[in-house]
Short mmCIF file of C-alpha atoms in Angstrom, two decimals:
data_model
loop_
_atom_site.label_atom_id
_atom_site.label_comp_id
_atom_site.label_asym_id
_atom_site.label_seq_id
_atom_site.Cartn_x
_atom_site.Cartn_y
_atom_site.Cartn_z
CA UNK K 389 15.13 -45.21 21.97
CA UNK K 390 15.69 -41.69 21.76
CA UNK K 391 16.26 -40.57 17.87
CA UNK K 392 16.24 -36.56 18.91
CA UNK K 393 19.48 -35.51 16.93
CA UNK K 394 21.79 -34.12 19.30
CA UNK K 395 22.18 -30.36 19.79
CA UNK K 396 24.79 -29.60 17.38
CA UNK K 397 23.58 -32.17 14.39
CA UNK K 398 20.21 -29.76 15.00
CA UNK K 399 22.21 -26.95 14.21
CA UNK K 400 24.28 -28.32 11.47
CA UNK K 401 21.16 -29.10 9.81
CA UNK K 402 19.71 -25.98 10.12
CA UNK K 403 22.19 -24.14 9.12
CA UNK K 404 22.88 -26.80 6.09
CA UNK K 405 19.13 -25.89 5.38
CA UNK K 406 18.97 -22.28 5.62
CA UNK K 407 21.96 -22.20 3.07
CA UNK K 408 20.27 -24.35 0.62
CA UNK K 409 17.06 -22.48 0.78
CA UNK K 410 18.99 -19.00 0.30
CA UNK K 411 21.15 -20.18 -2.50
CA UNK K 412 17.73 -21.53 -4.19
CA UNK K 413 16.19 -18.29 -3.70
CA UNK K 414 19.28 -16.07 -5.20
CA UNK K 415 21.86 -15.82 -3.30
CA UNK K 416 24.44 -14.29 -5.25
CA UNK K 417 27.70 -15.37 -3.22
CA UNK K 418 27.71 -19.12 -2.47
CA UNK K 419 31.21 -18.78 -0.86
CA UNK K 420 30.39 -15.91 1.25
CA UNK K 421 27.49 -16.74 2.83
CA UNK K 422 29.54 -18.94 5.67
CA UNK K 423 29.31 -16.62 8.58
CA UNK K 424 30.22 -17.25 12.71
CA UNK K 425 27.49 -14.75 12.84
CA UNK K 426 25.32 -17.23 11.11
CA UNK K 427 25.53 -19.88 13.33
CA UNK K 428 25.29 -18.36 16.60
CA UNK K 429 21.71 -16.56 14.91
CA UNK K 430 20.85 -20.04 13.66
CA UNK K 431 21.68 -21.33 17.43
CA UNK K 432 19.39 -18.55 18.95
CA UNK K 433 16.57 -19.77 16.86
CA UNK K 434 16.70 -23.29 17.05
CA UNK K 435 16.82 -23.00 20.76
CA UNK K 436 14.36 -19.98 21.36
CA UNK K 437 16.70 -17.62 22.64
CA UNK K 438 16.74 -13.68 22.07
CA UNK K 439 18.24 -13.28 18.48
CA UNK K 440 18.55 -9.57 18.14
CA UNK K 441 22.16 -9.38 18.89
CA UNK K 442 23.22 -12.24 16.64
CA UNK K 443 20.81 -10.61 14.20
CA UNK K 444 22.91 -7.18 14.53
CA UNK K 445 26.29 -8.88 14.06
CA UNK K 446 25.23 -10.78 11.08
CA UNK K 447 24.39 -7.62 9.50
CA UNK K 448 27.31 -5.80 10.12
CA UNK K 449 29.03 -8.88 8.68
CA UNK K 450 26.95 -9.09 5.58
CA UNK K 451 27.84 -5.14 5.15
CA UNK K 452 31.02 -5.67 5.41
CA UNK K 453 31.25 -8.32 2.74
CA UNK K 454 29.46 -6.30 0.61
CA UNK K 455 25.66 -7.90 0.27
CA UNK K 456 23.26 -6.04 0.14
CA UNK K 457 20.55 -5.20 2.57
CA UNK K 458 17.93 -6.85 0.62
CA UNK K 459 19.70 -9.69 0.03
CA UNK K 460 20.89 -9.84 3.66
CA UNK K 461 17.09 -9.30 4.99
CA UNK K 462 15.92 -11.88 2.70
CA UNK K 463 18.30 -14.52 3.61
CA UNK K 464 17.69 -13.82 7.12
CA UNK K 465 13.60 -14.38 6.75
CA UNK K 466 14.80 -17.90 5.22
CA UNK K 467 15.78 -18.85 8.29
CA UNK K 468 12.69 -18.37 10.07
CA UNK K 469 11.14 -20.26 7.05
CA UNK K 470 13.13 -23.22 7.20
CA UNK K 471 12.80 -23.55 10.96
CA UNK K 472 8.53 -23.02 10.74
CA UNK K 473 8.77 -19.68 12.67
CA UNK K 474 7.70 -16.13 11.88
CA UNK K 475 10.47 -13.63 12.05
CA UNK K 476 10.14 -10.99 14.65
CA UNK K 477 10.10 -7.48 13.46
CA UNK K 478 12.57 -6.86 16.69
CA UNK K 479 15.26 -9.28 14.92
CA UNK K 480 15.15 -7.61 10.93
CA UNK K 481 15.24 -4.23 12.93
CA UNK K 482 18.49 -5.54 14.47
CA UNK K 483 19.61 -6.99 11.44
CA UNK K 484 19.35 -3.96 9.45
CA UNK K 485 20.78 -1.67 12.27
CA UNK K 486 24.16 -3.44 12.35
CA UNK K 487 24.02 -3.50 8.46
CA UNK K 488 23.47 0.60 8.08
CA UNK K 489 26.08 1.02 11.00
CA UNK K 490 28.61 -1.06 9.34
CA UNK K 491 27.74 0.77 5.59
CA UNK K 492 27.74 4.44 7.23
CA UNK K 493 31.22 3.28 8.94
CA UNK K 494 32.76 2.36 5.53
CA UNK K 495 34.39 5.91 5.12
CA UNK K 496 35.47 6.15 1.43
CA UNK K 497 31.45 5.59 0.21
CA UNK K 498 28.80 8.18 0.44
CA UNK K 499 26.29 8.72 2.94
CA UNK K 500 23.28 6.50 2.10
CA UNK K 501 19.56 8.15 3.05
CA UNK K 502 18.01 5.46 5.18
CA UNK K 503 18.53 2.00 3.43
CA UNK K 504 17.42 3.09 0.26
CA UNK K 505 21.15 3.22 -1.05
CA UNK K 506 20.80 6.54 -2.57
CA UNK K 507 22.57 9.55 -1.77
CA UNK K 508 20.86 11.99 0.69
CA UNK K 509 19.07 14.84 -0.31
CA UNK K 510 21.84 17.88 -0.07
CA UNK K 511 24.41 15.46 -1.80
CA UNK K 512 21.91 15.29 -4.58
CA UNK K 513 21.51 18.79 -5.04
CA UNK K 514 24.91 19.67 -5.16
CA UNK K 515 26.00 16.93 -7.50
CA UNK K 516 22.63 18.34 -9.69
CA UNK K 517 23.42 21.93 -9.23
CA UNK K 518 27.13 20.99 -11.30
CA UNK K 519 25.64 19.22 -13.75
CA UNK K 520 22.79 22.29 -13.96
CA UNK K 521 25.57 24.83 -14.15
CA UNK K 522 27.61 22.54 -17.01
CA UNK K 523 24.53 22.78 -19.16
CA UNK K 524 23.93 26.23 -18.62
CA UNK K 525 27.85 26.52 -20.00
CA UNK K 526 27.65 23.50 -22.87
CA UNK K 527 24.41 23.49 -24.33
CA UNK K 528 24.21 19.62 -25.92
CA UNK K 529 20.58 20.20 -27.09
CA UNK K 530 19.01 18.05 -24.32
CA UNK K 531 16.58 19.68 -21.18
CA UNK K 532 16.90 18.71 -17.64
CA UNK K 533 13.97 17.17 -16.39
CA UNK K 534 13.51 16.16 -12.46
CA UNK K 535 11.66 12.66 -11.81
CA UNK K 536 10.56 11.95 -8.27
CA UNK K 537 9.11 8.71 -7.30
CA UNK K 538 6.61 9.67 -4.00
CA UNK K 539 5.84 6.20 -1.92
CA UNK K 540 5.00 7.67 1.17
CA UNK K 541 1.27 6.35 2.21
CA UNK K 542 -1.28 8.99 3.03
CA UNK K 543 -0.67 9.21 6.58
CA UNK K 544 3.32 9.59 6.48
CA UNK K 545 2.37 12.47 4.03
CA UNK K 546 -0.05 14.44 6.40
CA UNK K 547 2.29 14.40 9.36
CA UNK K 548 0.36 12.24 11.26
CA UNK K 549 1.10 9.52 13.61
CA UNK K 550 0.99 6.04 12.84
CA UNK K 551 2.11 2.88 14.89
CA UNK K 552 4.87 3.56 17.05
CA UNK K 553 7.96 1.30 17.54
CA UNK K 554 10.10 -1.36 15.71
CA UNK K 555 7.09 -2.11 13.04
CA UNK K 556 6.68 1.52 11.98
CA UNK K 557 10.78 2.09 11.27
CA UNK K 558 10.97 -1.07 9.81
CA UNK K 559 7.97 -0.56 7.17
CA UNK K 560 9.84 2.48 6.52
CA UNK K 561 13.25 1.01 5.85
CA UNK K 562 11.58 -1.47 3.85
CA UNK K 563 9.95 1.48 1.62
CA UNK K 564 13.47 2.65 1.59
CA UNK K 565 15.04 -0.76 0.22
CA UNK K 566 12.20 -0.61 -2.00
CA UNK K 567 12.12 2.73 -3.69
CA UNK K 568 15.55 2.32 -3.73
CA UNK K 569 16.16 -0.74 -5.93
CA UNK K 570 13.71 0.64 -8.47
CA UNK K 571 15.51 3.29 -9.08
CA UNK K 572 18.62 1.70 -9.41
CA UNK K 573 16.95 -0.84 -11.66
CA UNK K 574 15.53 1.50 -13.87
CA UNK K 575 17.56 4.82 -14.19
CA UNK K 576 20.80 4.82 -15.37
CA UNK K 577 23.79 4.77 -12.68
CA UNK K 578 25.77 8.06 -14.28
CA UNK K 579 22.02 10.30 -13.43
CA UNK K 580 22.07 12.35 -10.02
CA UNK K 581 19.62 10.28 -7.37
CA UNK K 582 19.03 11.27 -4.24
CA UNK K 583 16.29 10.04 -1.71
CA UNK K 584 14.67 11.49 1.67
CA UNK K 585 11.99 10.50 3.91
CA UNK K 586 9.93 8.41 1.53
CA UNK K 587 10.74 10.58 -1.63
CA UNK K 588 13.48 9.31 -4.71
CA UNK K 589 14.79 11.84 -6.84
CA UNK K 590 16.26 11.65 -10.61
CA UNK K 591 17.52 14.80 -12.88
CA UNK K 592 17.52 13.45 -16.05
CA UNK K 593 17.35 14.79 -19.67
CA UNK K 594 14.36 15.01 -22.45
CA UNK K 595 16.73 13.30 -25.31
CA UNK K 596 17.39 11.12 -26.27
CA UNK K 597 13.14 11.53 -26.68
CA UNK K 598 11.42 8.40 -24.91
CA UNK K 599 14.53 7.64 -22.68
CA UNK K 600 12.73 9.07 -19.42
CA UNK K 601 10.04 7.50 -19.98
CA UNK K 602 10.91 4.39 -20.32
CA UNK K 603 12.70 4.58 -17.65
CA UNK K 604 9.62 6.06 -15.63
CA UNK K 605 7.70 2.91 -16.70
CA UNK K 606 10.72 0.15 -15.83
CA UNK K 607 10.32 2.15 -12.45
CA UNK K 608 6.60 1.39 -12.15
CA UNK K 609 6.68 -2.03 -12.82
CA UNK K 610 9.41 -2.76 -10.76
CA UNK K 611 7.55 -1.09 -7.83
CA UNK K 612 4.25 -2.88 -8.71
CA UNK K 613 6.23 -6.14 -8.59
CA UNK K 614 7.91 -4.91 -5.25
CA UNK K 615 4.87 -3.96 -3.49
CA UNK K 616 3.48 -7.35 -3.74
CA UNK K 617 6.09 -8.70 -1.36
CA UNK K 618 6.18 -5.05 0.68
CA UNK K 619 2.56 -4.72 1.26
CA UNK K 620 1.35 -1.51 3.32
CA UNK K 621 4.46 0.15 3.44
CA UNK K 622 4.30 1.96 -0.30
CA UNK K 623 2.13 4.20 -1.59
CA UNK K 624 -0.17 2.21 -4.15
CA UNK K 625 0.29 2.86 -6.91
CA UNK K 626 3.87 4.87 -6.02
CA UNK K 627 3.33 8.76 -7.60
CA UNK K 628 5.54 9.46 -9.88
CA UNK K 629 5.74 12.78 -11.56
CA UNK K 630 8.49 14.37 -14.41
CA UNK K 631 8.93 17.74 -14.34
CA UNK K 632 11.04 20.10 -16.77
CA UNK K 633 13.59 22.34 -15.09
CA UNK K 634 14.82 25.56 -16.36
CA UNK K 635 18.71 25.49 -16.10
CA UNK K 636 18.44 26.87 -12.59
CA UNK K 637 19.82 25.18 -9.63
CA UNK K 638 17.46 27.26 -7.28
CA UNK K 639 14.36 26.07 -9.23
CA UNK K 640 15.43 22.52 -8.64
CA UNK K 641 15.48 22.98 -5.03
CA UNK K 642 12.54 24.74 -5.63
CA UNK K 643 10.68 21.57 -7.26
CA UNK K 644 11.86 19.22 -4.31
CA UNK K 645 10.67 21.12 -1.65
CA UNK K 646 7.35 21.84 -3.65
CA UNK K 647 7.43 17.50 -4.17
CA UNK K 648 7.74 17.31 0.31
CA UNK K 649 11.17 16.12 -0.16
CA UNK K 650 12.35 18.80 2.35
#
C-alpha cells in the first residue's frame, strides 16, 4: 500500500513546518507570516524546482509588510532546514533582491546603503553637517565625536578581487545586514548614521562622559555575537575607531574619506 502523502498534504506539511520552526526561532508577526509567495517557494522546494523567482516575490512581499531583511532571510533558511536541504546562495540573492527593490520603491522612506538599513553616505553628511552647524550656533557644552565601525576584510580593503558572482554580493549584503543591526542596536536612533561599502558611520557627542563608549562596546559585542553566525564576511574583530571633530563640517568629510568610506 502506498502511504506517500499526496502532493498537496506534502506541501501543507511543509509549509505547517516551516511556520512552526520560524515562529520558534523569533518570528515577530505570527499573523503575517501567511504568504501566496510562501507556498509557491515551499512548492519549488519540495519538488526540486528553480526557486529564485518565488524567492524574489517572497521578498518583495515580506518588504512590503514591513519585516525585515534579517528576519525575512532567516525565515527563508528555515525552510531549507525543515526540508533537510542547504539553501542555495542563488535563492537568498533572489530573496534579498526583491526585498531591496520593494524597500527602495517605498517612496516616502530614505534611501537605504545596501541592506544595511542605514542612510547612504551623502545623506549622512548633510544631516551631520546641520547638526555641526547647530553646535557651532548653540554651544550645549558637549563635543562631536565621529564613530565608524570598519568590517570590511583585508582584501575588500586593498581593492582586490575576491570570488566573483552571487557568493561574493551576498557575503557583502550579509556584512551589510550585519553592521547594520549593530548599530541600530547600540547607538541611539536620534544620532546621524550613515553606511557605505563596508563602513558604518555615527556623529555622536563626548557627554554625557561614558555614553559613546558604551555604546562603542554594545556595538562590539553585538558584532562578536553576529559574526559567529556571519562567518568570513566581517572583519574579525570589526575596527572601530572614535574620533573628535572640530565643529567643522569639512573636517567630517575629511575624517570619512581618511576612514575609506569614500
Amino acid at each position: 500500500m502506498d502511504t506517500t502523502p499526496a502532493r498537496d498534504d506534502a506541501l501543507g506539511t511543509l509549509c505547517a513546518r516551516w511556520r512552526r520552526r520560524s515562529l520558534a526561532d523569533g518570528w515577530r508577526m505570527p499573523d503575517d507570516w501567511p504568504a501566496p509567495a510562501a507556498v509557491r517557494l515551499a512548492d519549488a522546494v519540495l519538488n526540486d524546482l528553480p526557486a529564485e523567482t518565488y524567492a524574489e516575490a517572497l521578498g518583495t512581499a515580506r518588504a512590503l509588510s514591513g519585516v525585515g531583511v534579517t528576519e525575512g532571510l532567516r525565515d527563508v533558511s528555515t525552510l531549507y532546514a525543515v526540508h533537510v536541504k542547504p539553501v542555495p546562495p542563488s535563492v537568498l540573492l533572489a530573496f534579498a533582491a526583491g526585498w531591496e527593490a520593494a524597500d527602495a520603491g517605498l517612496g516616502e522612506l530614505p534611501a537605504h546603503a545596501g541592506m544595511s538599513g542605514l542612510p547612504r553616505r551623502e545623506e549622512f553628511l548633510e544631516r551631520a553637517t546641520d547638526v555641526l552647524t547647530g553646535v557651532q550656533s548653540a554651544r550645549e557644552g558637549r563635543s562631536p565625536v565621529l564613530v565608524t565601525l570598519d568590517g570590511r576584510l583585508d582584501r575588500d580593503e586593498d581593492g582586490a578581487r575576491g570570488p566573483a558572482g552571487a557568493a561574493t554580493q551576498l557575503a557583502h549584503w550579509e556584512r551589510d545586514v550585519l553592521l547594520g543591526e549593530a548599530v541600530h542596536l547600540a547607538f541611539d536612533a536620534d544620532l546621524p548614521a550613515g553606511y557605505h561599502d563596508g563602513v558604518a558611520m555615527v556623529l555622536g557627542w563626548s557627554e554625557p562622559r561614558g555614553q559613546v563608549r558604551a555604546a562603542v562596546e554594545v556595538a562590539r559585542t553585538t558584532l562578536a555575537r553576529l559574526s559567529r553566525h556571519g562567518a568570513g564576511v566581517l572583519r574579525t574583530p570589526v575596527r572601530i575607531t572614535v574620533r573628535s571633530l572640530p565643529d567643522d563640517p569639512v573636517a567630517l568629510r575629511r575624517l570619512v574619506v581618511a576612514d575609506g568610506a569614500s
